[in-house]
PDB file of C-alpha atoms in Angstrom:
ATOM      1  CA  MET G 179      -1.524 -22.801  42.379  1.00 39.00           C
ATOM      2  CA  ASP G 180      -0.493 -25.227  39.617  1.00 43.00           C
ATOM      3  CA  GLN G 181       3.094 -26.404  39.653  1.00 45.00           C
ATOM      4  CA  PRO G 182       5.114 -25.793  36.447  1.00 45.00           C
ATOM      5  CA  ASP G 183       5.904 -28.835  34.379  1.00 47.00           C
ATOM      6  CA  PRO G 184       9.666 -29.510  34.638  1.00 49.00           C
ATOM      7  CA  LYS G 185       9.724 -31.081  31.196  1.00 51.00           C
ATOM      8  CA  ASN G 186       8.269 -27.998  29.550  1.00 50.00           C
ATOM      9  CA  GLY G 187      11.084 -25.530  28.839  1.00 51.00           C
ATOM     10  CA  ALA G 188       9.081 -23.343  26.483  1.00 59.00           C
ATOM     11  CA  GLY G 189       8.100 -19.780  27.243  1.00 70.00           C
ATOM     12  CA  LEU G 190      10.134 -16.992  28.793  1.00 79.00           C
ATOM     13  CA  ILE G 191      13.918 -17.397  28.565  1.00 82.00           C
ATOM     14  CA  LEU G 192      16.321 -15.675  30.970  1.00 81.00           C
ATOM     15  CA  SER G 193      20.039 -15.112  30.652  1.00 81.00           C
ATOM     16  CA  ALA G 194      22.076 -17.055  33.198  1.00 81.00           C
ATOM     17  CA  THR G 195      23.622 -14.782  35.832  1.00 83.00           C
ATOM     18  CA  GLU G 196      25.952 -15.651  38.702  1.00 84.00           C
ATOM     19  CA  PRO G 197      23.098 -15.815  41.270  1.00 82.00           C
ATOM     20  CA  ILE G 198      21.191 -18.179  38.975  1.00 84.00           C
ATOM     21  CA  ARG G 199      24.249 -20.392  38.432  1.00 83.00           C
ATOM     22  CA  SER G 200      24.881 -20.502  42.179  1.00 83.00           C
ATOM     23  CA  PHE G 201      21.290 -21.498  42.807  1.00 84.00           C
ATOM     24  CA  LEU G 202      21.500 -24.209  40.125  1.00 83.00           C
ATOM     25  CA  ALA G 203      24.668 -25.553  41.755  1.00 83.00           C
ATOM     26  CA  LEU G 204      22.859 -25.811  45.092  1.00 80.00           C
ATOM     27  CA  ALA G 205      19.736 -27.269  43.457  1.00 82.00           C
ATOM     28  CA  SER G 206      21.723 -30.025  41.744  1.00 81.00           C
ATOM     29  CA  GLY G 207      22.526 -31.455  45.192  1.00 80.00           C
ATOM     30  CA  ASP G 208      19.303 -30.505  47.000  1.00 77.00           C
ATOM     31  CA  ARG G 209      17.634 -33.619  48.465  1.00 77.00           C
ATOM     32  CA  HIS G 210      14.276 -31.844  48.555  1.00 79.00           C
ATOM     33  CA  LEU G 211      14.173 -32.017  44.766  1.00 81.00           C
ATOM     34  CA  SER G 212      13.373 -35.074  42.734  1.00 83.00           C
ATOM     35  CA  GLU G 213      16.092 -36.809  40.792  1.00 83.00           C
ATOM     36  CA  GLU G 214      14.655 -35.434  37.564  1.00 87.00           C
ATOM     37  CA  LEU G 215      14.831 -31.843  38.813  1.00 85.00           C
ATOM     38  CA  ARG G 216      18.395 -32.340  40.074  1.00 82.00           C
ATOM     39  CA  GLU G 217      19.411 -33.590  36.620  1.00 86.00           C
ATOM     40  CA  ILE G 218      17.757 -30.549  35.054  1.00 86.00           C
ATOM     41  CA  ALA G 219      19.646 -28.242  37.423  1.00 83.00           C
ATOM     42  CA  THR G 220      22.931 -29.960  36.587  1.00 83.00           C
ATOM     43  CA  ASP G 221      22.251 -29.618  32.873  1.00 84.00           C
ATOM     44  CA  LEU G 222      21.295 -25.921  33.113  1.00 84.00           C
ATOM     45  CA  ARG G 223      24.475 -24.979  35.005  1.00 80.00           C
ATOM     46  CA  SER G 224      26.554 -25.150  31.816  1.00 78.00           C
ATOM     47  CA  LYS G 225      24.152 -23.111  29.690  1.00 81.00           C
ATOM     48  CA  ASN G 226      23.975 -19.375  29.080  1.00 80.00           C
ATOM     49  CA  THR G 227      20.181 -19.246  29.134  1.00 84.00           C
ATOM     50  CA  VAL G 228      17.615 -20.698  31.508  1.00 85.00           C
ATOM     51  CA  PRO G 229      13.896 -21.230  30.831  1.00 86.00           C
ATOM     52  CA  TYR G 230      11.884 -19.428  33.484  1.00 82.00           C
ATOM     53  CA  ARG G 231       9.476 -22.362  33.857  1.00 86.00           C
ATOM     54  CA  LEU G 232      12.301 -24.720  34.789  1.00 85.00           C
ATOM     55  CA  LEU G 233      13.927 -22.170  37.079  1.00 84.00           C
ATOM     56  CA  ARG G 234      10.650 -21.632  38.909  1.00 84.00           C
ATOM     57  CA  ALA G 235      10.070 -25.390  39.158  1.00 85.00           C
ATOM     58  CA  LEU G 236      13.494 -25.789  40.767  1.00 85.00           C
ATOM     59  CA  TRP G 237      12.917 -22.836  43.091  1.00 82.00           C
ATOM     60  CA  THR G 238       9.462 -24.107  44.130  1.00 84.00           C
ATOM     61  CA  GLY G 239      10.718 -27.605  44.930  1.00 81.00           C
ATOM     62  CA  SER G 240      13.894 -26.553  46.740  1.00 81.00           C
ATOM     63  CA  ASP G 241      14.312 -26.121  50.490  1.00 76.00           C
ATOM     64  CA  PRO G 242      12.489 -22.903  51.527  1.00 79.00           C
ATOM     65  CA  SER G 243      15.008 -22.274  54.281  1.00 77.00           C
ATOM     66  CA  THR G 244      18.006 -22.184  51.959  1.00 78.00           C
ATOM     67  CA  ARG G 245      16.629 -20.970  48.650  1.00 81.00           C
ATOM     68  CA  PRO G 246      17.059 -17.281  47.721  1.00 81.00           C
ATOM     69  CA  ASP G 247      14.231 -14.885  47.048  1.00 80.00           C
ATOM     70  CA  LEU G 248      12.804 -15.468  43.557  1.00 79.00           C
ATOM     71  CA  LEU G 249      12.768 -11.773  42.711  1.00 79.00           C
ATOM     72  CA  GLY G 250      16.365 -11.369  43.825  1.00 74.00           C
ATOM     73  CA  LEU G 251      17.321 -14.517  41.958  1.00 79.00           C
ATOM     74  CA  CYS G 252      16.005 -13.129  38.671  1.00 80.00           C
ATOM     75  CA  SER G 253      17.341  -9.633  39.322  1.00 78.00           C
ATOM     76  CA  GLY G 254      19.958  -8.596  36.759  1.00 74.00           C
ATOM     77  CA  SER G 255      18.892 -11.230  34.260  1.00 77.00           C
ATOM     78  CA  ASP G 256      17.827 -10.229  30.756  1.00 74.00           C
ATOM     79  CA  PHE G 257      15.087 -11.620  28.584  1.00 71.00           C
ATOM     80  CA  VAL G 258      16.329 -13.685  25.649  1.00 75.00           C
ATOM     81  CA  PHE G 259      14.163 -13.683  22.530  1.00 71.00           C
ATOM     82  CA  THR G 260      14.528 -16.404  19.942  1.00 71.00           C
ATOM     83  CA  SER G 261      14.099 -15.765  16.231  1.00 67.00           C
ATOM     84  CA  PRO G 262      11.104 -17.452  14.599  1.00 65.00           C
ATOM     85  CA  LYS G 263      11.724 -20.272  12.179  1.00 68.00           C
ATOM     86  CA  PRO G 264      11.939 -19.212   8.532  1.00 70.00           C
ATOM     87  CA  ARG G 265       8.710 -19.660   6.665  1.00 72.00           C
ATOM     88  CA  GLU G 266       8.747 -22.626   4.337  1.00 74.00           C
ATOM     89  CA  LYS G 267       7.858 -21.929   0.722  1.00 73.00           C
ATOM     90  CA  THR G 268       4.960 -23.883  -0.707  1.00 81.00           C
ATOM     91  CA  GLU G 269       5.100 -25.460  -4.148  1.00 83.00           C
ATOM     92  CA  GLU G 270       2.634 -22.876  -5.443  1.00 86.00           C
ATOM     93  CA  LEU G 271       4.819 -20.042  -4.163  1.00 84.00           C
ATOM     94  CA  LYS G 272       7.927 -21.620  -5.705  1.00 84.00           C
ATOM     95  CA  LEU G 273       6.226 -21.843  -9.115  1.00 87.00           C
ATOM     96  CA  ARG G 274       5.085 -18.241  -8.859  1.00 88.00           C
ATOM     97  CA  LEU G 275       8.585 -17.062  -7.964  1.00 88.00           C
ATOM     98  CA  LEU G 276       9.962 -19.054 -10.892  1.00 90.00           C
ATOM     99  CA  LYS G 277       7.559 -17.350 -13.308  1.00 91.00           C
ATOM    100  CA  LEU G 278       8.428 -13.932 -11.911  1.00 92.00           C
ATOM    101  CA  ARG G 279      12.131 -14.721 -12.327  1.00 91.00           C
ATOM    102  CA  GLU G 280      11.579 -15.716 -15.955  1.00 91.00           C
ATOM    103  CA  ILE G 281       9.658 -12.494 -16.635  1.00 91.00           C
ATOM    104  CA  ALA G 282      12.452 -10.459 -15.037  1.00 91.00           C
ATOM    105  CA  GLU G 283      15.054 -12.269 -17.165  1.00 90.00           C
ATOM    106  CA  ARG G 284      13.089 -11.522 -20.325  1.00 88.00           C
ATOM    107  CA  LYS G 285      12.884  -7.851 -19.429  1.00 88.00           C
ATOM    108  CA  GLU G 286      16.613  -7.738 -18.734  1.00 87.00           C
ATOM    109  CA  TYR G 287      17.345  -9.425 -22.054  1.00 84.00           C
ATOM    110  CA  ALA G 288      15.087  -7.004 -23.940  1.00 82.00           C
ATOM    111  CA  GLU G 289      16.811  -4.085 -22.212  1.00 83.00           C
ATOM    112  CA  LEU G 290      20.247  -5.400 -23.219  1.00 82.00           C
ATOM    113  CA  VAL G 291      19.446  -5.936 -26.896  1.00 79.00           C
ATOM    114  CA  LYS G 292      17.189  -2.938 -27.474  1.00 75.00           C
ATOM    115  CA  ASP G 293      20.051  -0.966 -29.059  1.00 72.00           C
ATOM    116  CA  ILE G 294      21.078  -3.718 -31.484  1.00 74.00           C
ATOM    117  CA  THR G 295      17.674  -5.170 -32.316  1.00 60.00           C
ATOM    118  CA  PRO G 296      15.976  -3.390 -35.229  1.00 59.00           C
ATOM    119  CA  LYS G 297      12.777  -1.683 -34.268  1.00 57.00           C
ATOM    120  CA  LYS G 298       9.647  -3.382 -35.426  1.00 54.00           C
ATOM    121  CA  GLN G 299       7.747  -1.489 -38.043  1.00 54.00           C
ATOM    122  CA  VAL G 300       4.103  -1.230 -37.148  1.00 52.00           C
ATOM    123  CA  GLU G 301       1.858  -1.279 -40.147  1.00 55.00           C
ATOM    124  CA  GLU G 302      -0.771   1.371 -39.646  1.00 58.00           C
ATOM    125  CA  PRO G 303      -4.009   1.333 -41.611  1.00 58.00           C
ATOM    126  CA  PHE G 304      -4.263   3.905 -44.437  1.00 59.00           C
ATOM    127  CA  SER G 305      -0.563   4.710 -44.270  1.00 62.00           C
ATOM    128  CA  SER G 306      -0.567   5.700 -47.956  1.00 69.00           C
ATOM    129  CA  TYR G 307      -2.661   8.136 -49.958  1.00 72.00           C
ATOM    130  CA  LYS G 308      -3.774   5.316 -52.212  1.00 75.00           C
ATOM    131  CA  ASP G 309      -5.305   3.433 -49.298  1.00 71.00           C
ATOM    132  CA  GLN G 310      -6.966   6.555 -47.962  1.00 76.00           C
ATOM    133  CA  LEU G 311      -8.417   7.476 -51.341  1.00 80.00           C
ATOM    134  CA  GLY G 312      -9.637   3.942 -51.997  1.00 78.00           C
ATOM    135  CA  PHE G 313     -11.292   3.696 -48.604  1.00 76.00           C
ATOM    136  CA  GLY G 314     -12.937   7.102 -49.001  1.00 79.00           C
ATOM    137  CA  LEU G 315     -14.371   6.209 -52.402  1.00 84.00           C
ATOM    138  CA  HIS G 316     -15.581   2.873 -51.086  1.00 79.00           C
ATOM    139  CA  VAL G 317     -17.353   4.479 -48.123  1.00 81.00           C
ATOM    140  CA  GLY G 318     -18.867   7.186 -50.304  1.00 83.00           C
ATOM    141  CA  LEU G 319     -20.160   4.645 -52.807  1.00 86.00           C
ATOM    142  CA  THR G 320     -21.611   2.477 -50.049  1.00 85.00           C
ATOM    143  CA  MET G 321     -23.378   5.422 -48.406  1.00 84.00           C
ATOM    144  CA  PHE G 322     -24.735   6.609 -51.751  1.00 87.00           C
ATOM    145  CA  THR G 323     -26.006   3.117 -52.500  1.00 89.00           C
ATOM    146  CA  GLY G 324     -27.631   2.940 -49.067  1.00 85.00           C
ATOM    147  CA  TYR G 325     -29.318   6.281 -49.668  1.00 88.00           C
ATOM    148  CA  LEU G 326     -30.704   5.161 -53.030  1.00 90.00           C
ATOM    149  CA  VAL G 327     -31.963   1.863 -51.624  1.00 88.00           C
ATOM    150  CA  GLY G 328     -33.633   3.579 -48.663  1.00 87.00           C
ATOM    151  CA  TYR G 329     -35.111   6.301 -50.846  1.00 88.00           C
ATOM    152  CA  ALA G 330     -36.531   3.822 -53.351  1.00 89.00           C
ATOM    153  CA  SER G 331     -37.883   1.543 -50.625  1.00 87.00           C
ATOM    154  CA  PHE G 332     -39.716   4.297 -48.747  1.00 87.00           C
ATOM    155  CA  ARG G 333     -40.993   5.810 -51.995  1.00 84.00           C
ATOM    156  CA  ALA G 334     -42.560   2.496 -52.948  1.00 86.00           C
ATOM    157  CA  LEU G 335     -44.001   1.941 -49.474  1.00 86.00           C
ATOM    158  CA  PHE G 336     -45.479   5.411 -48.876  1.00 83.00           C
ATOM    159  CA  ASN G 337     -46.948   6.275 -52.291  1.00 81.00           C
ATOM    160  CA  ARG G 338     -44.132   8.515 -53.523  1.00 80.00           C
ATOM    161  CA  ASN G 339     -44.218  10.822 -50.493  1.00 85.00           C
ATOM    162  CA  PRO G 340     -41.178  13.137 -50.923  1.00 83.00           C
ATOM    163  CA  ALA G 341     -40.577  13.683 -47.196  1.00 86.00           C
ATOM    164  CA  LEU G 342     -40.788  10.015 -46.263  1.00 86.00           C
ATOM    165  CA  SER G 343     -38.723   9.045 -49.300  1.00 84.00           C
ATOM    166  CA  ALA G 344     -35.973  11.436 -48.194  1.00 86.00           C
ATOM    167  CA  ALA G 345     -36.177  10.059 -44.655  1.00 87.00           C
ATOM    168  CA  GLY G 346     -35.795   6.552 -46.041  1.00 86.00           C
ATOM    169  CA  GLY G 347     -32.753   7.644 -48.006  1.00 85.00           C
ATOM    170  CA  ILE G 348     -31.163   9.155 -44.896  1.00 90.00           C
ATOM    171  CA  LEU G 349     -31.919   5.989 -42.949  1.00 90.00           C
ATOM    172  CA  GLY G 350     -30.290   3.868 -45.635  1.00 86.00           C
ATOM    173  CA  LEU G 351     -27.256   6.178 -45.628  1.00 86.00           C
ATOM    174  CA  VAL G 352     -26.864   5.857 -41.847  1.00 89.00           C
ATOM    175  CA  LEU G 353     -27.211   2.079 -41.963  1.00 90.00           C
ATOM    176  CA  ALA G 354     -24.607   1.853 -44.711  1.00 85.00           C
ATOM    177  CA  MET G 355     -22.222   4.008 -42.669  1.00 86.00           C
ATOM    178  CA  LEU G 356     -22.730   1.797 -39.601  1.00 89.00           C
ATOM    179  CA  VAL G 357     -22.032  -1.329 -41.633  1.00 87.00           C
ATOM    180  CA  GLU G 358     -18.818   0.183 -42.997  1.00 83.00           C
ATOM    181  CA  THR G 359     -17.737   1.180 -39.497  1.00 85.00           C
ATOM    182  CA  LEU G 360     -18.374  -2.322 -38.176  1.00 88.00           C
ATOM    183  CA  LEU G 361     -16.430  -3.908 -41.027  1.00 84.00           C
ATOM    184  CA  PHE G 362     -13.533  -1.503 -40.453  1.00 82.00           C
ATOM    185  CA  ILE G 363     -13.388  -2.384 -36.734  1.00 86.00           C
ATOM    186  CA  ILE G 364     -13.400  -6.114 -37.477  1.00 87.00           C
ATOM    187  CA  LYS G 365     -10.634  -5.757 -40.070  1.00 80.00           C
ATOM    188  CA  THR G 366      -8.474  -3.616 -37.773  1.00 79.00           C
ATOM    189  CA  SER G 367      -8.884  -6.022 -34.835  1.00 81.00           C
ATOM    190  CA  LYS G 368      -7.939  -8.984 -36.998  1.00 78.00           C
ATOM    191  CA  ASP G 369      -4.813  -7.198 -38.258  1.00 72.00           C
ATOM    192  CA  ASP G 370      -3.790  -6.359 -34.679  1.00 72.00           C
ATOM    193  CA  GLN G 371      -4.180  -9.988 -33.615  1.00 74.00           C
ATOM    194  CA  ILE G 372      -2.054 -11.181 -36.520  1.00 72.00           C
ATOM    195  CA  GLN G 373       0.640  -8.603 -35.730  1.00 68.00           C
ATOM    196  CA  SER G 374       0.657  -9.540 -32.033  1.00 67.00           C
ATOM    197  CA  SER G 375       0.917 -13.226 -32.874  1.00 67.00           C
ATOM    198  CA  LYS G 376       3.898 -12.584 -35.143  1.00 61.00           C
ATOM    199  CA  SER G 377       5.638 -10.475 -32.498  1.00 58.00           C
ATOM    200  CA  PHE G 378       5.134 -13.118 -29.806  1.00 55.00           C
ATOM    201  CA  THR G 379       6.462 -15.865 -32.081  1.00 61.00           C
ATOM    202  CA  GLN G 380       9.575 -13.873 -32.944  1.00 55.00           C
ATOM    203  CA  SER G 381      10.317 -12.974 -29.321  1.00 53.00           C
ATOM    204  CA  SER G 382       9.863 -16.578 -28.188  1.00 53.00           C
ATOM    205  CA  ALA G 383      12.191 -17.839 -30.896  1.00 51.00           C
ATOM    206  CA  SER G 384      14.897 -15.278 -30.147  1.00 50.00           C
ATOM    207  CA  PHE G 385      14.981 -15.791 -26.375  1.00 47.00           C
ATOM    208  CA  THR G 386      14.943 -18.906 -24.237  1.00 48.00           C
ATOM    209  CA  PRO G 387      14.905 -18.118 -20.496  1.00 46.00           C
ATOM    210  CA  THR G 388      17.308 -20.002 -18.275  1.00 46.00           C
ATOM    211  CA  THR G 389      15.779 -21.711 -15.284  1.00 44.00           C
ATOM    212  CA  LYS G 390      17.860 -21.851 -12.135  1.00 44.00           C
ATOM    213  CA  LYS G 391      17.395 -24.670  -9.703  1.00 44.00           C
ATOM    214  CA  ASN G 392      16.181 -23.744  -6.274  1.00 43.00           C
ATOM    215  CA  GLN G 393      18.912 -23.946  -3.724  1.00 42.00           C
TER     216      GLN G 393
END
């Protein structure tokens, strides 16, 4: 069986009881032990905890005729658990925590001033009857123009066939409607981007987050 290393005090920790202290007092003067082990025994006498590896090393090297039973020696002793070292924060984690703190501060600031800050008016498309009427006339004119162009094109291509001419007109109407829809989507998206950019600029100018130094 391998002998425990006297210099290695890691592992199981026991609370020092009276039987253990008495054994350490005897071990500090035991000639069967090396000088190093006697110094360890002397040092452990004044402590409240004893590493089991060192205690077993002292017990193994002591005089078998005078040493107590190992089980009886450890009887009544409690296990002592040490707390792990706190985890060190990496630079990446510190930066992330800093950003989260800034976001939280902005939310707190917005919550504090929401009652005194005037609400932003969102400009909705076609908010007036004039805009609605103008857009409706524009779409109607575009669809009518598309119908005429499609009708005339198919009539010229298919020898004035009424059915195919009507189909061409319907096709031109649908294409004109799709073009108007696409233009409307592009215009609405551009307006939303401009509005968002203005809102972000105003909020950045009205609030400057305070950065606290890490303790």
